[in-house]
Tab-separated table of C-alpha atoms and ligand atoms in Angstrom:
chain	number	residue	atom	x	y	z
A	1	MET	CA	0.040	0.247	-0.074
A	2	ARG	CA	1.277	3.512	-0.867
A	3	ASN	CA	-0.043	6.394	0.994
A	4	LEU	CA	0.283	9.602	-1.062
A	5	LEU	CA	-0.599	13.296	-0.551
A	6	VAL	CA	-1.543	14.971	-2.996
A	7	THR	CA	-1.253	18.843	-2.278
A	8	GLY	CA	-3.624	21.095	-4.324
A	9	GLY	CA	-5.512	17.989	-5.456
A	10	ALA	CA	-8.990	20.006	-5.915
A	11	GLY	CA	-7.450	21.812	-8.400
A	12	PHE	CA	-7.824	20.848	-12.416
A	13	ILE	CA	-4.418	18.792	-12.515
A	14	GLY	CA	-4.353	17.623	-9.443
A	15	SER	CA	-8.225	16.063	-9.282
A	16	ASN	CA	-7.133	14.610	-12.784
A	17	PHE	CA	-4.584	12.975	-11.174
A	18	VAL	CA	-6.302	11.859	-8.124
A	19	HIS	CA	-8.917	10.238	-10.849
A	20	TYR	CA	-6.243	8.999	-12.762
A	21	MET	CA	-4.116	7.063	-9.680
A	22	LEU	CA	-6.975	5.566	-8.161
A	23	ALA	CA	-8.249	3.927	-11.231
A	24	HIS	CA	-4.539	2.344	-12.110
A	25	HIS	CA	-3.530	1.376	-8.614
A	26	SER	CA	-5.438	-0.273	-6.790
A	27	ASP	CA	-3.069	-0.585	-3.879
A	28	TYR	CA	-2.727	3.463	-3.710
A	29	ARG	CA	-4.477	5.768	-1.032
A	30	LEU	CA	-4.651	9.115	-1.704
A	31	VAL	CA	-5.284	11.967	0.813
A	32	VAL	CA	-6.130	15.438	-1.260
A	33	TYR	CA	-4.967	18.616	1.134
A	34	ASP	CA	-6.312	21.716	-0.498
A	35	LYS	CA	-7.146	25.084	0.522
A	36	LEU	CA	-10.093	25.400	-1.555
A	37	THR	CA	-8.866	28.807	-3.238
A	38	TYR	CA	-11.039	29.841	-6.007
A	39	ALA	CA	-9.672	27.360	-8.391
A	40	GLY	CA	-9.907	24.374	-6.233
A	41	ASN	CA	-13.279	22.879	-6.525
A	42	LEU	CA	-14.765	19.363	-4.795
A	43	ASP	CA	-17.010	18.961	-7.601
A	44	ASN	CA	-13.756	17.732	-9.510
A	45	LEU	CA	-13.682	14.963	-6.879
A	46	LEU	CA	-17.649	14.479	-6.393
A	47	ALA	CA	-17.313	11.221	-8.469
A	48	LEU	CA	-14.997	9.504	-5.839
A	49	GLN	CA	-16.585	10.420	-2.812
A	50	ASP	CA	-17.721	7.102	-1.640
A	51	ASP	CA	-14.195	5.540	-2.970
A	52	PRO	CA	-12.690	4.613	0.488
A	53	ARG	CA	-9.175	4.899	-0.839
A	54	TYR	CA	-9.688	8.486	-1.054
A	55	THR	CA	-9.674	11.126	1.638
A	56	PHE	CA	-10.520	14.850	1.472
A	57	ILE	CA	-8.697	17.312	3.961
A	58	HIS	CA	-9.013	21.116	3.898
A	59	GLY	CA	-6.032	22.911	4.090
A	60	ASP	CA	-3.181	25.629	3.461
A	61	ILE	CA	0.198	24.195	2.688
A	62	CYS	CA	1.445	27.418	4.550
A	63	ASP	CA	0.049	25.835	7.548
A	64	ARG	CA	3.050	23.698	8.784
A	65	ALA	CA	1.335	21.992	11.805
A	66	ALA	CA	-1.820	20.857	9.363
A	67	VAL	CA	0.942	19.442	7.091
A	68	ALA	CA	2.296	17.548	9.517
A	69	ALA	CA	-0.641	16.433	11.140
A	70	THR	CA	-2.078	14.900	8.051
A	71	VAL	CA	1.207	13.408	6.992
A	72	ALA	CA	1.441	11.580	10.787
A	73	ASP	CA	-2.649	10.677	10.724
A	74	HIS	CA	-2.941	9.270	7.329
A	75	ASP	CA	0.956	7.576	7.474
A	76	ILE	CA	1.977	9.350	4.134
A	77	ASP	CA	5.161	7.911	2.600
A	78	THR	CA	4.907	10.560	-0.650
A	79	ILE	CA	3.896	13.873	-0.910
A	80	VAL	CA	3.047	15.485	-4.668
A	81	ASN	CA	2.546	19.213	-4.843
A	82	PHE	CA	0.361	20.396	-7.299
A	83	ALA	CA	-0.535	23.326	-4.970
A	84	ALA	CA	-0.394	27.090	-6.318
A	85	GLN	CA	-1.612	30.241	-7.854
A	86	THR	CA	-1.375	28.947	-11.447
A	87	HIS	CA	-2.951	31.911	-13.775
A	88	VAL	CA	-0.145	34.365	-15.111
A	89	ASP	CA	-3.022	37.085	-15.906
A	90	ARG	CA	-3.772	37.159	-11.939
A	91	SER	CA	0.042	36.916	-11.633
A	92	ILE	CA	0.349	40.041	-12.991
A	93	MET	CA	-2.310	42.026	-11.546
A	94	ASP	CA	-1.546	40.772	-7.719
A	95	PRO	CA	1.480	38.585	-7.331
A	96	ASP	CA	1.020	38.188	-3.668
A	97	ALA	CA	-0.864	35.125	-3.163
A	98	PHE	CA	1.842	33.331	-5.930
A	99	ILE	CA	5.027	33.879	-3.652
A	100	GLN	CA	3.344	33.339	-0.818
A	101	THR	CA	2.032	29.817	-2.138
A	102	SER	CA	4.866	28.434	-4.208
A	103	VAL	CA	7.886	30.287	-2.344
A	104	TYR	CA	6.590	29.643	1.470
A	105	GLY	CA	4.038	26.918	1.076
A	106	THR	CA	6.783	24.879	-0.819
A	107	TYR	CA	9.537	25.076	1.933
A	108	THR	CA	6.635	24.406	4.506
A	109	LEU	CA	6.016	20.945	2.587
A	110	LEU	CA	10.072	20.403	2.110
A	111	GLU	CA	10.547	20.526	5.897
A	112	VAL	CA	7.645	18.479	6.704
A	113	ALA	CA	9.050	15.932	4.510
A	114	ARG	CA	12.621	16.205	5.666
A	115	GLN	CA	11.172	16.092	9.049
A	116	PHE	CA	9.345	12.858	8.460
A	117	GLY	CA	12.084	11.152	6.617
A	118	LEU	CA	9.474	10.514	3.481
A	119	GLU	CA	10.075	8.230	0.984
A	120	ARG	CA	9.634	10.850	-2.021
A	121	TYR	CA	8.598	14.684	-2.344
A	122	HIS	CA	7.724	15.632	-5.921
A	123	GLN	CA	7.323	18.838	-7.694
A	124	ILE	CA	4.456	19.885	-10.371
A	125	SER	CA	6.485	22.186	-11.772
A	126	THR	CA	6.354	24.366	-15.488
A	127	ASP	CA	7.694	24.971	-19.127
A	128	GLU	CA	7.351	28.666	-18.083
A	129	VAL	CA	10.354	28.701	-15.763
A	130	TYR	CA	12.388	28.415	-19.187
A	131	GLY	CA	10.929	31.686	-20.181
A	132	HIS	CA	10.063	32.687	-23.703
A	133	ILE	CA	12.344	30.229	-26.292
A	134	PRO	CA	13.642	31.708	-29.523
A	135	PRO	CA	12.947	29.174	-32.689
A	136	GLY	CA	14.927	26.763	-33.046
A	137	GLN	CA	15.419	26.417	-29.621
A	138	SER	CA	14.051	23.786	-27.400
A	139	SER	CA	14.626	24.080	-23.259
A	140	LYS	CA	16.532	20.759	-21.689
A	141	GLU	CA	15.925	20.189	-18.308
A	142	ASN	CA	19.826	21.508	-17.203
A	143	ASP	CA	18.924	24.657	-18.979
A	144	ARG	CA	19.403	27.957	-16.691
A	145	VAL	CA	15.821	29.029	-15.632
A	146	ASP	CA	14.974	32.217	-16.776
A	147	PRO	CA	11.166	33.374	-15.462
A	148	ARG	CA	9.549	36.398	-16.951
A	149	SER	CA	6.146	36.856	-15.173
A	150	PRO	CA	5.700	36.890	-11.606
A	151	TYR	CA	3.932	33.203	-12.076
A	152	ALA	CA	6.803	31.864	-13.558
A	153	ALA	CA	9.239	33.324	-11.035
A	154	SER	CA	7.261	31.560	-8.083
A	155	LYS	CA	7.549	28.611	-9.771
A	156	ALA	CA	10.981	28.591	-10.749
A	157	SER	CA	12.005	29.635	-6.843
A	158	ALA	CA	9.854	26.618	-5.497
A	159	ASP	CA	11.879	24.231	-8.102
A	160	LEU	CA	15.459	26.206	-6.782
A	161	LEU	CA	13.899	25.426	-2.931
A	162	VAL	CA	13.518	21.501	-3.947
A	163	ASN	CA	16.633	21.333	-5.392
A	164	ALA	CA	18.496	22.735	-2.478
A	165	TYR	CA	16.526	20.383	-0.137
A	166	HIS	CA	18.140	17.075	-2.395
A	167	VAL	CA	21.393	18.952	-2.264
A	168	THR	CA	21.776	19.765	1.396
A	169	TYR	CA	19.662	17.635	3.088
A	170	GLY	CA	19.725	14.066	0.821
A	171	LEU	CA	15.576	14.904	0.344
A	172	PRO	CA	14.409	12.374	-2.346
A	173	VAL	CA	13.027	14.629	-4.784
A	174	THR	CA	11.936	14.327	-8.324
A	175	ILE	CA	10.385	17.596	-10.587
A	176	THR	CA	8.475	17.857	-13.657
A	177	ARG	CA	7.955	20.395	-15.957
A	178	GLY	CA	4.879	20.255	-18.066
A	179	SER	CA	3.786	22.096	-20.861
A	180	ASN	CA	-0.041	23.535	-21.140
A	181	ASN	CA	-2.625	21.536	-19.724
A	182	ILE	CA	-6.058	21.039	-21.371
A	183	GLY	CA	-8.567	18.696	-20.250
A	184	PRO	CA	-11.616	18.405	-17.677
A	185	TYR	CA	-12.203	20.303	-14.726
A	186	GLN	CA	-9.710	23.136	-16.147
A	187	TYR	CA	-11.345	26.884	-14.039
A	188	PRO	CA	-12.050	28.922	-17.262
A	189	GLU	CA	-10.244	31.626	-16.559
A	190	LYS	CA	-7.159	29.570	-18.940
A	191	ALA	CA	-7.400	30.027	-22.704
A	192	LEU	CA	-8.779	26.631	-23.564
A	193	PRO	CA	-12.139	26.257	-20.956
A	194	LEU	CA	-12.036	30.529	-21.491
A	195	PHE	CA	-12.571	30.328	-25.211
A	196	ALA	CA	-14.641	27.138	-25.374
A	197	THR	CA	-17.078	28.361	-23.082
A	198	ASN	CA	-17.329	31.840	-24.393
A	199	ALA	CA	-18.157	30.425	-27.808
A	200	ILE	CA	-20.780	28.189	-26.038
A	201	ASP	CA	-22.508	31.145	-25.353
A	202	HIS	CA	-21.728	33.313	-28.392
A	203	LEU	CA	-19.500	35.614	-26.642
A	204	PRO	CA	-16.291	37.418	-28.248
A	205	LEU	CA	-12.828	35.309	-27.916
A	206	PRO	CA	-10.382	37.630	-26.596
A	207	VAL	CA	-7.513	36.717	-28.120
A	208	TYR	CA	-3.851	38.400	-26.905
A	209	GLY	CA	-2.034	40.471	-29.798
A	210	ASP	CA	-1.452	38.182	-33.002
A	211	GLY	CA	-2.819	35.002	-31.455
A	212	ARG	CA	0.291	33.360	-33.139
A	213	GLN	CA	1.950	32.736	-29.612
A	214	MET	CA	2.910	28.996	-29.512
A	215	ARG	CA	1.914	26.619	-26.728
A	216	GLU	CA	2.776	22.904	-26.441
A	217	TYR	CA	-1.169	21.729	-25.595
A	218	GLN	CA	-1.467	18.720	-23.907
A	219	HIS	CA	-4.144	16.271	-22.951
A	220	VAL	CA	-4.054	16.341	-18.960
A	221	GLN	CA	-4.315	12.498	-18.566
A	222	ASP	CA	-1.220	12.210	-20.319
A	223	HIS	CA	0.491	14.855	-18.262
A	224	CYS	CA	-0.765	12.395	-15.186
A	225	GLU	CA	0.501	9.083	-16.861
A	226	ALA	CA	4.064	10.831	-16.980
A	227	ILE	CA	4.033	11.918	-13.391
A	228	ASP	CA	2.916	8.709	-12.388
A	229	LEU	CA	5.790	6.829	-14.437
A	230	VAL	CA	8.270	9.432	-12.665
A	231	LEU	CA	7.062	8.670	-9.138
A	232	GLN	CA	7.675	4.792	-10.186
A	233	ARG	CA	11.091	5.074	-12.334
A	234	GLY	CA	12.525	8.441	-12.271
A	235	THR	CA	15.805	8.970	-10.878
A	236	ILE	CA	16.001	10.931	-7.699
A	237	GLY	CA	17.193	14.427	-8.044
A	238	GLU	CA	16.078	14.910	-11.628
A	239	ILE	CA	13.762	16.986	-13.617
A	240	TYR	CA	11.922	15.518	-16.113
A	241	ASN	CA	9.887	17.526	-19.012
A	242	VAL	CA	6.790	16.772	-20.189
A	243	GLY	CA	5.531	18.041	-23.388
A	244	THR	CA	4.231	16.691	-26.836
A	245	GLY	CA	6.988	18.219	-29.094
A	246	VAL	CA	4.281	19.673	-31.128
A	247	GLU	CA	3.803	23.564	-31.087
A	248	VAL	CA	0.646	25.007	-31.504
A	249	GLU	CA	-0.379	28.798	-32.408
A	250	ASN	CA	-3.017	29.927	-30.099
A	251	LEU	CA	-5.479	30.798	-33.367
A	252	ALA	CA	-4.725	26.848	-34.490
A	253	MET	CA	-5.939	25.710	-31.464
A	254	ILE	CA	-9.201	28.003	-31.604
A	255	ALA	CA	-9.708	27.084	-35.139
A	256	ILE	CA	-9.926	23.416	-33.914
A	257	LEU	CA	-12.470	24.261	-31.147
A	258	LEU	CA	-14.369	26.717	-33.056
A	259	ASP	CA	-14.845	23.679	-35.665
A	260	VAL	CA	-15.832	21.259	-32.539
A	261	LEU	CA	-18.275	23.792	-31.158
A	262	ASP	CA	-19.761	24.470	-34.568
A	263	ARG	CA	-19.031	28.400	-34.055
A	264	PRO	CA	-18.069	31.000	-36.549
A	265	PRO	CA	-14.413	32.791	-36.643
A	266	SER	CA	-16.440	35.953	-36.371
A	267	LEU	CA	-15.971	35.603	-32.679
A	268	ILE	CA	-12.572	35.955	-32.577
A	269	ARG	CA	-11.381	39.663	-30.961
A	270	HIS	CA	-7.813	40.311	-30.929
A	271	VAL	CA	-7.354	42.261	-27.829
A	272	THR	CA	-4.115	44.422	-25.866
A	273	ASP	CA	-1.654	41.645	-25.491
A	274	ARG	CA	-0.269	40.384	-21.774
A	275	PRO	CA	2.417	42.142	-20.540
A	276	GLY	CA	5.749	40.680	-21.042
A	277	HIS	CA	3.673	37.586	-22.607
A	278	ASP	CA	6.063	34.672	-23.418
A	279	ARG	CA	5.984	33.877	-27.668
A	280	ARG	CA	7.230	30.468	-27.427
A	281	TYR	CA	7.781	27.760	-24.801
A	282	SER	CA	9.278	24.369	-26.234
A	283	LEU	CA	10.449	21.747	-24.509
A	284	ASP	CA	13.010	18.698	-25.414
A	285	ILE	CA	11.003	15.920	-24.250
A	286	HIS	CA	14.091	13.179	-24.714
A	287	LYS	CA	14.430	12.198	-20.907
A	288	ILE	CA	10.587	11.242	-19.979
A	289	THR	CA	10.244	9.416	-23.295
A	290	ALA	CA	13.868	7.391	-22.630
A	291	LEU	CA	11.808	6.472	-19.244
A	292	GLY	CA	9.027	5.022	-21.575
A	293	TRP	CA	6.677	7.992	-22.008
A	294	GLU	CA	4.520	8.946	-25.132
A	295	PRO	CA	2.073	11.504	-25.406
A	296	GLY	CA	-1.105	9.760	-25.386
A	297	HIS	CA	-2.882	12.255	-27.671
A	298	THR	CA	-2.425	14.646	-30.728
A	299	PRO	CA	-2.633	18.050	-30.061
A	300	GLU	CA	-5.778	18.155	-32.265
A	301	GLU	CA	-6.946	15.125	-30.581
A	302	ALA	CA	-6.338	17.001	-26.972
A	303	ILE	CA	-8.094	19.927	-28.203
A	304	SER	CA	-11.154	18.796	-29.642
A	305	GLU	CA	-11.575	16.006	-26.811
A	306	ALA	CA	-11.202	19.278	-24.495
A	307	ALA	CA	-13.668	21.325	-26.220
A	308	ALA	CA	-16.292	18.461	-26.506
A	309	TRP	CA	-16.193	18.139	-22.579
A	310	TYR	CA	-16.959	21.639	-21.909
A	311	ARG	CA	-20.044	21.416	-24.525
A	312	ASP	CA	-21.115	18.520	-22.608
A	313	ASN	CA	-20.745	19.403	-18.821
A	314	GLU	CA	-22.316	22.715	-18.448
A	315	TRP	CA	-23.309	22.122	-14.975
A	316	TRP	CA	-19.678	22.133	-13.946
A	317	TRP	CA	-18.841	25.661	-15.504
A	318	ARG	CA	-21.786	27.575	-15.377
A	319	LYS	CA	-21.956	27.874	-11.569
A	320	ILE	CA	-18.236	28.947	-11.893
A	321	LYS	CA	-18.557	31.504	-14.649
A	322	SER	CA	-21.760	33.414	-12.886
A	323	GLY	CA	-19.947	33.605	-9.207
A	324	GLU	CA	-16.346	35.843	-8.268
A	325	PHE	CA	-15.583	35.052	-12.292
A	326	ARG	CA	-17.530	37.656	-13.053
A	327	ARG	CA	-15.786	40.697	-11.433
A	328	TYR	CA	-12.045	38.933	-12.616
A	329	TYR	CA	-13.933	38.985	-16.191
A	330	GLU	CA	-14.794	42.409	-16.151
A	331	ALA	CA	-11.394	43.507	-14.704
A	332	GLN	CA	-9.423	41.638	-17.047
A	333	TYR	CA	-11.397	42.066	-20.078
A	334	GLY	CA	-13.712	44.887	-19.516
A	335	GLU	CA	-12.077	47.505	-21.130
A	336	ARG	CA	-9.826	46.015	-23.547
A	337	LEU	CA	-13.386	44.487	-25.560
A	338	ARG	CA	-15.014	47.725	-24.592
A	339	ALA	CA	-11.665	49.475	-26.423
A	340	GLY	CA	-12.895	47.572	-29.647
A	341	PRO	CA	-10.500	45.581	-32.231
A	342	HIS	CA	-6.831	46.180	-31.058
A	343	PRO	CA	-5.039	48.785	-32.707
A	344	GLY	CA	-3.038	47.650	-35.546
A	345	ARG	CA	-5.238	43.966	-36.012
A	346	SER	CA	-7.532	43.303	-38.752
A	347	HIS	CA	-11.034	43.624	-37.992
A	348	PRO	CA	-12.646	40.380	-36.034
A	349	ARG	CA	-14.492	39.678	-38.962
A	350	SER	CA	-11.842	39.675	-41.815
A	351	SER	CA	-9.447	37.970	-39.219
A	352	ARG	CA	-8.059	35.185	-41.186
A	353	LEU	CA	-7.377	31.921	-39.203
A	354	VAL	CA	-4.031	29.962	-39.360
A	355	PRO	CA	-4.556	27.101	-41.056
A	356	ARG	CA	-4.174	23.356	-39.120
A	357	GLN	CA	-0.940	22.934	-41.618
A	358	ARG	CA	0.732	26.021	-39.552
A	359	MET	CA	1.013	23.967	-36.519
A	360	VAL	CA	4.425	24.276	-35.708
A	361	VAL	CA	6.222	20.760	-35.398
A	362	ALA	CA	9.342	21.192	-33.189
A	363	GLN	CA	13.050	20.920	-34.136
A	364	ASP	CA	13.200	17.469	-33.229
A	365	GLN	CA	12.613	15.239	-36.330
A	366	GLU	CA	12.580	11.999	-34.335
A	367	ARG	CA	9.784	13.117	-32.819
A	368	ARG	CA	7.778	14.562	-36.080
A	369	VAL	CA	3.864	14.006	-35.769
A	370	PRO	CA	2.406	13.639	-38.667
A	371	PRO	CA	0.409	16.638	-40.213
A	372	LEU	CA	-3.212	17.203	-38.205
A	373	LEU	CA	-5.570	17.695	-40.757
B	401	LIG	P1	-5.128	24.976	-10.492
B	401	LIG	O1	-4.720	26.378	-10.410
B	401	LIG	O2	-6.574	24.487	-11.577
B	401	LIG	O3	-5.268	24.104	-8.860
B	401	LIG	C1	-4.569	24.690	-8.183
B	401	LIG	C2	-4.856	24.174	-6.706
B	401	LIG	O4	-4.193	24.630	-6.019
B	401	LIG	C3	-6.584	24.303	-6.199
B	401	LIG	O5	-6.967	23.459	-6.119
B	401	LIG	C4	-6.104	25.738	-5.445
B	401	LIG	O6	-7.529	25.595	-4.207
B	401	LIG	C5	-5.321	24.916	-4.540
B	401	LIG	N1	-3.995	25.437	-3.690
B	401	LIG	C6	-4.010	27.177	-4.049
B	401	LIG	N2	-3.140	27.760	-3.009
B	401	LIG	C7	-3.000	26.071	-2.197
B	401	LIG	C8	-2.407	26.554	-0.702
B	401	LIG	N3	-1.835	27.672	0.142
B	401	LIG	N4	-2.546	25.715	-0.068
B	401	LIG	C9	-3.141	23.825	-0.531
B	401	LIG	N5	-4.179	24.308	-1.779
B	401	LIG	C10	-3.801	25.305	-2.440
B	401	LIG	O7	-4.042	24.861	-11.111
B	401	LIG	P2	-3.507	23.334	-12.117
B	401	LIG	O8	-3.644	23.981	-13.559
B	401	LIG	O9	-4.070	22.285	-11.608
B	401	LIG	O10	-1.880	23.233	-11.484
B	401	LIG	C11	-1.735	22.387	-10.902
B	401	LIG	C12	-0.261	22.427	-10.889
B	401	LIG	O11	0.782	22.339	-12.061
B	401	LIG	C13	0.649	24.126	-10.249
B	401	LIG	O12	1.807	23.968	-9.179
B	401	LIG	C14	0.908	24.768	-11.720
B	401	LIG	O13	2.198	25.790	-11.632
B	401	LIG	C15	1.131	23.660	-12.421
B	401	LIG	N6	1.280	23.230	-14.031
B	401	LIG	C16	-0.274	23.742	-14.615
B	401	LIG	C17	0.155	23.273	-15.789
B	401	LIG	C18	-1.482	23.690	-16.718
B	401	LIG	O14	-1.184	24.247	-17.693
B	401	LIG	N7	-2.224	24.377	-16.332
B	401	LIG	C19	0.970	23.105	-16.764
B	401	LIG	C20	2.197	22.951	-15.833
B	401	LIG	C21	2.311	22.870	-14.591
B	402	LIG	O1	3.008	26.752	-19.935
B	402	LIG	C1	2.207	25.713	-18.457
B	402	LIG	C2	1.391	26.898	-17.828
B	402	LIG	O2	0.283	26.929	-18.734
B	402	LIG	C3	0.981	26.417	-16.542
B	402	LIG	O3	2.317	27.074	-15.911
B	402	LIG	C4	-0.073	27.890	-16.116
B	402	LIG	O4	-0.225	27.380	-15.146
B	402	LIG	C5	-1.028	27.791	-16.677
B	402	LIG	O5	-1.651	28.798	-16.865
B	402	LIG	C6	-1.033	27.791	-18.453
B	402	LIG	O6	0.210	29.428	-18.967
B	402	LIG	P1	-0.291	30.022	-19.855
B	402	LIG	O7	-0.215	31.743	-19.623
B	402	LIG	O8	0.606	29.479	-21.474
B	402	LIG	O9	-1.997	29.640	-20.346
B	402	LIG	P2	-3.125	30.748	-20.345
B	402	LIG	O10	-4.231	29.474	-20.565
B	402	LIG	O11	-3.855	31.821	-19.686
B	402	LIG	O12	-2.920	31.143	-22.234
B	402	LIG	C7	-2.471	30.235	-22.912
B	402	LIG	C8	-1.678	31.311	-24.332
B	402	LIG	O13	-3.425	32.070	-24.656
B	402	LIG	C9	-1.294	32.223	-23.764
B	402	LIG	O14	-0.777	32.318	-25.158
B	402	LIG	C10	-1.929	33.625	-23.674
B	402	LIG	C11	-2.801	33.279	-24.431
B	402	LIG	N1	-4.223	33.927	-24.058
B	402	LIG	C12	-4.577	33.486	-22.971
B	402	LIG	C13	-5.891	33.885	-22.419
B	402	LIG	C14	-6.400	33.551	-20.908
B	402	LIG	C15	-5.401	34.765	-24.828
B	402	LIG	O15	-5.182	35.248	-25.890
B	402	LIG	N2	-6.528	35.365	-24.362
B	402	LIG	C16	-6.838	34.958	-22.820
B	402	LIG	O16	-8.353	35.482	-22.583
């Protein structure tokens, strides 16, 4: 029997991870420890409420006594830390909680892991720690971190702390750095669920700048599978990138989504760009593929499945969008949308969609993925 503490397990990726692990490991018990911030949602775990292998604890990772009590009470051997403030735009508006959670919270978890001599501490990190990557290059795990938003800087700081606890105290740690996840239960502030739910309601899709920024959109289930693999077979003290090897322009992602939802491109509205917007991330994923992992979905499959999930699960997102979200949406988009088409951009009606063939295949020829149409 393994006993995992999944911090931040009521959020998007954490809850998918809990579903994934319980479905794939009959001998695991999972304790979700979550503060239930605006992004934490027990609806994500509703289907598990009768599973005796799952327990929920309401708590803050910055509260050392509460984390220690949870570890002791549930005989925890492994911490997998998903807990963080995660939206780049919110980190630009108000960085405070980002620093508190990722820096002090990660430190607290590391201290508890050390105190109890846990078998493993695993940190969920992000490709954003590498910063913007120029065309033709991909980030390797030992590249220097160069974060450019308060969110990315808070995540890079956490990674440095995790590494320091390994080097200094011999704590058995691993880190995964994932690219953009998409799938069920993603809070609709993030691009794909925001665009999908707006499109369903015939509302404009606020696209930052020219919309040609590139992301490696990956299915959340593939990411969860990679984390599981690193827990089983990863080398202690190592970092593993988890991406797809395929870069997708935001407008290309939107083209697929609009197709699935049967909505017109005229919903696209170019708005003022995000300050310091990283144009491109690109992960070298040789290290995780050498461990035996491959993405199970093409980006087109991942985007289509995700869009269809929001179409089919209005019960989940409608209550979120009618709450605190409205104030956030007005603060983030109100003026941008009222300002009309972004200066220098074509009117939405004449916006051209980037054809899917323009999806960029990463440099690495071995990992070339067939054209997406
Ligand atoms: P999310 O915002 O959906 O969920 C975060 C969860 O953490 C929420 O349930 C929230 O309540 C909880 N939380 C926040 N502060 C807490 C605290 N102080 N104590 C306890 N719980 C707290 O985020 P997500 O998209 O699921 O991301 C999960 C992790 O994966 C984060 O560490 C993020 O940086 C990382 N990551 C995300 C992506 C992505 O595309 N979403 C990609 C790579 C890495
Ligand atoms: O790369 C991994 C990261 O992916 C994670 O670490 C973060 O937690 C997660 O939020 C995500 O960060 P991004 O900033 O890449 O994701 P987001 O969904 O916010 O935006 C994706 C792209 O879409 C990005 O280029 C910005 C653009 N965008 C986003 C929003 C919300 C828009 O054009 N309009 C929008 O309204």
